[in-house]
XYZ file of C-alpha atoms in Angstrom:
446
model
C 106.691 96.489 121.684
C 109.832 98.404 121.274
C 110.526 100.217 118.112
C 113.374 101.973 116.849
C 115.366 104.007 114.207
C 118.754 103.904 113.049
C 120.319 106.345 110.515
C 122.897 105.275 107.983
C 122.884 108.185 106.095
C 120.418 111.390 105.603
C 118.286 109.570 102.999
C 117.997 105.865 104.339
C 117.378 104.402 107.767
C 116.614 101.552 108.888
C 113.392 100.744 111.470
C 113.717 97.923 114.105
C 110.385 96.724 115.690
C 110.293 94.149 118.542
C 107.445 92.357 119.413
C 106.972 89.919 123.078
C 104.269 87.522 122.703
C 101.951 90.051 125.018
C 101.737 92.444 122.033
C 100.099 90.174 119.968
C 99.051 87.460 122.114
C 95.467 88.758 123.263
C 94.631 89.556 119.680
C 95.362 85.951 118.277
C 93.391 85.013 121.067
C 90.350 87.062 120.426
C 90.384 86.530 116.453
C 90.284 82.604 117.385
C 87.512 82.730 119.575
C 86.020 84.617 116.503
C 86.843 81.438 114.437
C 85.606 79.175 116.692
C 82.090 80.582 116.201
C 82.141 80.830 112.459
C 84.113 77.964 111.314
C 81.848 74.492 110.638
C 83.005 71.285 111.125
C 81.949 67.910 110.971
C 81.088 66.180 114.487
C 80.481 69.928 115.857
C 77.220 72.451 116.058
C 78.069 75.608 114.575
C 79.905 77.929 117.461
C 80.608 74.866 119.263
C 84.046 74.467 117.566
C 86.508 73.952 120.863
C 89.306 76.926 120.355
C 91.948 74.455 120.638
C 91.339 72.759 117.908
C 90.564 76.017 115.840
C 94.306 77.407 117.302
C 95.708 73.946 116.268
C 93.940 74.045 112.568
C 94.538 77.833 111.972
C 96.874 79.289 114.229
C 99.820 79.749 112.167
C 97.779 81.817 109.515
C 95.677 83.625 112.340
C 99.212 84.761 114.392
C 100.993 86.292 110.560
C 97.736 87.646 110.068
C 98.109 89.535 113.268
C 101.108 90.555 113.866
C 101.307 91.671 110.249
C 98.411 94.202 110.780
C 100.217 95.177 114.268
C 102.939 95.899 111.987
C 101.415 98.023 109.790
C 99.349 99.956 112.250
C 102.511 100.477 114.498
C 104.694 101.543 111.687
C 102.563 103.766 110.531
C 101.711 105.647 114.286
C 105.106 105.490 114.390
C 106.469 107.158 110.715
C 103.074 109.711 111.466
C 104.519 110.992 115.264
C 107.693 110.987 114.457
C 107.483 113.331 111.316
C 109.753 110.934 109.285
C 110.344 112.399 105.668
C 109.900 108.803 103.928
C 109.611 108.369 100.402
C 108.069 105.696 99.094
C 107.152 102.725 101.512
C 108.747 100.320 103.951
C 110.698 97.290 102.828
C 110.828 94.822 105.132
C 114.408 92.905 105.137
C 113.510 89.628 103.486
C 116.398 87.896 104.980
C 115.216 88.502 108.380
C 112.040 87.450 107.403
C 113.143 84.491 105.900
C 114.532 83.387 109.018
C 111.363 83.715 111.344
C 109.706 80.103 112.883
C 106.234 80.954 112.908
C 105.823 77.589 114.753
C 108.178 77.836 118.074
C 109.276 81.528 118.188
C 107.443 83.484 120.848
C 109.414 87.066 120.544
C 110.163 88.105 116.928
C 112.267 91.124 115.457
C 111.340 92.729 111.978
C 113.325 95.351 110.327
C 112.457 97.782 107.178
C 114.693 99.829 105.141
C 113.688 103.434 105.005
C 113.814 106.183 102.050
C 114.162 109.742 103.285
C 113.902 112.757 101.649
C 116.302 115.517 103.917
C 115.026 118.848 104.110
C 115.938 120.784 100.778
C 116.098 124.966 100.055
C 113.919 126.159 97.665
C 114.763 129.880 95.696
C 111.208 131.194 95.320
C 111.767 134.716 94.682
C 113.021 137.523 92.388
C 116.565 135.817 91.568
C 114.633 133.337 89.357
C 114.774 134.940 85.913
C 112.526 133.661 83.655
C 111.147 135.055 79.854
C 107.830 134.380 79.127
C 107.636 134.165 74.734
C 104.301 135.466 73.559
C 103.603 134.630 70.172
C 103.427 138.080 67.438
C 100.075 137.322 65.464
C 101.462 138.486 61.909
C 99.084 138.923 59.135
C 100.337 135.932 57.093
C 99.419 133.751 59.798
C 95.460 135.122 60.009
C 96.008 134.481 56.381
C 96.925 131.311 56.545
C 94.625 130.156 58.836
C 91.687 131.986 56.613
C 93.095 129.497 53.775
C 92.905 126.497 55.709
C 89.304 127.188 57.351
C 88.226 127.829 53.465
C 89.527 124.971 52.634
C 88.704 122.580 55.627
C 84.920 124.001 55.025
C 84.866 124.113 50.987
C 82.739 121.999 48.502
C 84.334 118.569 47.224
C 84.433 118.111 44.210
C 85.498 115.648 40.891
C 86.960 117.360 38.020
C 87.668 115.596 34.712
C 91.392 116.607 35.007
C 93.738 116.724 38.056
C 95.493 119.873 39.054
C 98.284 120.727 41.609
C 96.759 120.449 45.028
C 94.054 117.976 43.677
C 93.617 114.007 45.236
C 93.838 111.429 42.831
C 92.653 108.082 43.508
C 93.204 105.388 41.490
C 95.168 101.399 41.186
C 98.887 102.036 41.943
C 101.163 98.891 40.778
C 104.771 97.827 40.936
C 105.930 97.264 37.257
C 108.432 94.534 38.258
C 106.816 93.143 41.467
C 103.739 91.897 42.658
C 102.433 94.434 44.524
C 99.007 96.454 44.679
C 97.619 99.056 45.890
C 94.076 101.488 45.918
C 95.942 104.037 46.227
C 95.155 108.070 47.045
C 97.786 110.711 45.774
C 98.174 113.815 47.756
C 99.481 116.315 44.895
C 100.857 118.458 47.072
C 103.154 115.967 48.548
C 104.404 115.241 44.718
C 107.879 117.115 44.409
C 107.649 120.060 42.060
C 110.321 118.126 39.478
C 107.760 115.506 39.294
C 104.083 116.837 39.826
C 103.461 117.591 35.584
C 102.920 114.250 35.530
C 100.399 114.272 37.313
C 98.657 117.204 36.552
C 96.264 117.007 33.758
C 95.423 113.401 33.987
C 91.957 112.355 33.728
C 90.055 108.709 35.033
C 91.677 105.886 32.842
C 94.698 107.780 32.367
C 98.243 105.753 33.462
C 101.362 107.622 34.563
C 104.363 105.725 35.253
C 107.057 106.645 37.405
C 110.056 106.197 40.094
C 108.547 106.036 43.375
C 112.025 107.046 45.400
C 111.994 110.309 42.928
C 108.274 111.635 43.422
C 108.085 111.797 47.485
C 110.365 113.541 49.536
C 109.678 111.877 52.706
C 109.391 107.771 53.385
C 105.935 109.233 55.348
C 104.498 109.838 51.854
C 105.855 106.779 50.610
C 104.098 104.753 53.286
C 100.947 107.129 52.844
C 100.125 106.231 49.410
C 101.053 102.472 49.663
C 99.411 101.687 52.593
C 102.954 100.454 54.149
C 104.486 100.571 57.253
C 107.280 103.487 57.536
C 109.849 101.014 57.645
C 108.851 99.030 54.705
C 107.864 101.967 52.502
C 112.182 103.024 53.485
C 112.692 99.969 51.066
C 110.550 100.516 48.354
C 112.072 101.671 44.935
C 111.380 101.085 41.560
C 109.230 101.985 37.820
C 105.323 102.127 39.510
C 102.426 103.054 37.866
C 99.305 104.766 38.874
C 95.622 104.096 37.029
C 93.456 107.492 37.839
C 90.061 105.898 39.153
C 89.001 109.435 40.833
C 89.807 112.790 41.445
C 88.840 114.864 44.364
C 89.427 118.936 44.433
C 88.351 120.416 47.461
C 87.126 124.152 46.091
C 87.762 126.958 49.014
C 84.961 128.032 50.223
C 83.362 131.293 50.202
C 83.362 134.257 52.760
C 79.295 134.393 53.727
C 77.227 133.632 56.590
C 77.201 130.224 55.912
C 80.984 129.976 56.230
C 80.890 132.221 59.276
C 78.279 130.089 60.838
C 79.919 126.827 60.356
C 83.302 128.327 61.724
C 81.718 130.053 64.905
C 78.190 128.798 64.993
C 75.441 130.026 64.484
C 74.959 134.222 63.454
C 78.101 134.772 66.095
C 79.322 136.680 63.325
C 77.685 138.512 60.732
C 79.506 140.271 58.477
C 83.178 139.443 57.133
C 84.665 142.539 59.209
C 83.419 140.873 62.521
C 84.925 137.189 60.894
C 88.365 138.698 60.528
C 88.246 140.193 64.102
C 87.143 136.970 65.816
C 89.251 135.015 63.941
C 92.246 136.949 64.831
C 91.293 136.974 68.754
C 91.224 133.168 68.181
C 94.499 133.002 66.939
C 95.693 135.372 69.826
C 94.003 132.798 72.499
C 95.410 129.752 70.922
C 98.711 131.187 70.978
C 97.914 132.463 74.334
C 97.740 129.018 75.669
C 100.938 127.908 73.699
C 102.738 130.475 75.667
C 101.469 129.935 78.829
C 101.846 126.361 78.647
C 105.747 126.999 77.518
C 106.246 129.033 80.436
C 104.820 126.727 82.954
C 106.885 123.894 81.494
C 110.192 126.539 81.865
C 108.862 126.972 85.741
C 108.890 123.533 86.314
C 112.135 122.311 84.204
C 114.276 125.249 85.587
C 113.093 124.473 89.555
C 113.980 120.641 89.064
C 116.698 121.546 87.443
C 118.376 124.058 89.599
C 116.878 122.437 93.533
C 119.122 120.328 95.284
C 117.540 117.954 96.598
C 119.281 114.553 97.906
C 117.515 111.636 96.658
C 117.950 107.319 98.296
C 118.686 105.994 94.487
C 119.339 102.763 95.294
C 116.509 102.769 97.394
C 113.726 103.881 95.289
C 115.161 101.750 92.675
C 114.679 98.342 94.774
C 111.047 100.133 96.106
C 110.101 100.464 92.398
C 111.080 96.971 91.289
C 109.531 95.317 94.845
C 106.177 97.807 94.878
C 104.963 96.651 90.710
C 104.998 93.163 91.712
C 107.071 91.882 88.761
C 105.370 94.552 86.241
C 108.263 96.071 85.241
C 112.094 94.784 85.009
C 115.415 96.360 86.882
C 116.385 96.844 83.410
C 113.040 99.467 82.665
C 113.833 101.132 86.015
C 117.330 101.814 85.289
C 116.740 102.849 81.831
C 113.612 105.367 82.843
C 115.285 106.161 86.516
C 116.445 109.585 85.432
C 112.646 110.605 84.335
C 112.029 108.689 87.337
C 113.776 110.784 89.635
C 112.774 114.481 87.579
C 109.013 113.419 88.277
C 109.325 112.720 91.601
C 111.612 115.815 92.149
C 108.779 118.106 90.566
C 106.540 116.448 93.311
C 108.508 116.746 96.325
C 108.939 120.975 95.275
C 105.478 121.056 94.295
C 104.256 119.685 97.457
C 106.858 121.815 99.724
C 105.179 125.160 97.661
C 101.779 123.859 98.937
C 102.455 123.750 102.339
C 104.766 126.583 102.408
C 101.841 128.357 101.101
C 98.753 126.914 102.507
C 97.670 125.997 98.920
C 94.606 123.407 98.297
C 91.649 122.708 96.066
C 88.369 123.151 97.494
C 85.583 120.592 96.218
C 83.456 123.361 94.804
C 86.595 124.086 93.030
C 87.202 120.561 91.714
C 83.679 119.974 90.939
C 83.507 123.046 88.944
C 86.774 122.329 86.817
C 85.218 119.258 85.840
C 81.765 120.932 84.891
C 84.233 122.949 82.576
C 86.579 119.879 81.149
C 83.014 118.479 80.591
C 81.275 120.984 78.557
C 84.555 121.729 77.011
C 83.779 117.971 75.218
C 81.002 119.231 73.981
C 82.394 121.832 71.839
C 82.908 124.580 74.616
C 79.651 126.204 73.202
C 77.619 128.471 76.000
C 74.430 126.387 77.221
C 70.996 127.355 78.418
C 70.319 126.929 82.057
C 68.540 123.527 81.843
C 71.805 121.816 80.759
C 73.531 122.613 84.116
C 71.908 119.423 86.172
C 72.848 117.535 83.533
C 76.313 118.377 83.389
C 76.302 117.855 87.165
C 74.961 114.674 86.960
C 78.416 113.985 84.129
C 80.478 115.479 86.713
C 79.372 113.707 89.746
C 79.819 110.136 88.069
C 83.538 110.928 86.779
C 84.292 111.812 89.907
C 82.977 109.184 91.236
C 84.800 106.388 88.883
C 87.924 104.581 89.359
C 87.113 104.026 93.206
C 87.537 107.922 93.208
C 90.440 108.496 91.521
C 89.200 110.892 89.052
C 88.399 112.718 92.234
C 92.279 112.652 93.457
C 93.531 113.250 89.627
C 91.544 116.678 89.230
C 92.461 117.618 92.908
C 96.131 117.902 91.861
C 95.415 119.237 88.717
C 94.113 121.875 90.505
C 96.566 122.049 93.352
C 99.435 122.022 90.268
C 97.863 124.853 88.360
C 97.375 127.334 91.833
C 101.129 126.022 92.795
C 102.439 127.417 89.063
C 100.799 130.754 89.381
C 102.071 131.350 93.161
C 105.367 130.954 91.227
C 104.946 133.300 88.744
C 104.064 136.139 91.341
C 107.153 135.037 93.483
C 110.068 134.883 90.523
C 110.723 137.913 88.057
C 109.206 136.839 84.458
C 110.171 138.955 81.235
C 108.111 139.187 78.173
C 109.330 138.795 75.251
C 107.317 138.977 71.285
C 108.416 136.162 68.929
C 107.002 134.768 65.978
C 105.379 131.050 65.188
C 109.166 130.090 63.872
C 111.223 130.769 66.307
C 108.686 129.871 69.434
C 108.887 126.301 67.951
C 112.443 126.283 68.083
C 112.416 127.349 71.937
C 109.703 124.826 72.937
C 111.509 122.141 70.732
C 114.723 123.040 72.733
C 113.112 123.176 76.244
C 112.108 119.274 75.782
């Protein structure tokens, strides 16, 4: 067997494999003998079918299978031993394969196209300067969160007369059409100029209005009509709502029952403790958002600023072939830029992992999986008697899908470690911003 590598460029190469009859004939002969012992043919006792007959009946398929196995093993070994930086998988030269005569040929030549990734440089130093935006916890935010919680855990009532903020249930009809729908009107979505029509209503009352003048957003029209957003955008004209029920949420009082509902039984026991814990919870949530944003900024910076030469034409062909017709060339062309960004980050992440000896141990993977399971149970503290249960749930999760979940958790851990390693090597300045400014910065990153 002879394997030769021909480089067309830094990113493209051809692997040529020449097989002589002596390279595959012993394996084919051995496989024919195995078949003769297993195959059952009328007129022959089990295990006594002549090899010549087996060769005649199955010889071609055995030859193809054995040569394909030899090619697969040999190419994999060659790539590994020569440390070829391939991307994707070797693609057989289809024209070369089509010209093979399996009936008469003794020697074979196969060609495979390879995509290569050349060495690239990565600036992982203090020369890289990024800004971490930390959200300021303003009193306004704390009060808004408090009001939302009081509303969420408040008591629902059905008053006789509607007021601003109520939900009005009723029969919605189109005056000059056949449309009818049992609707729920959130009065906080109605335009201020039209709100007075919906305040002071009682069950049985009927109110008429122009739907396009009543709501600002087509999504709100869709909500009250049950239509798709596209159909809701076209709805115009006079509608009527006949009130059947009014629903109002009475804000919860700041008492122990409310504290327990928000943070758990006896987690806080006074209004002062509640407000302190509420602020700290908001800080933790905003802290996670800030962490997620800087992590995204780190990834984006290195993807945008690291020059990596990639074999684009090869990758497009490989994506088409490897997906076995599940995606079209048009889909690949449309999403190729996004794919290249994901690929670049994978290559960058792998280089950082290799250069810094980053890996995830089994105990870490199991531990992270257990934490994920606990979060699904509300993230509360659990007694030692439940630890065995969480161990079993985590173990079952990691074994599911033929171990793919294990690989997913491994990659997630490595990714987190890579990001944390980057943070220790580059320069990150802290900046305090309010919520609105943070949202604008986050939106600009997409």
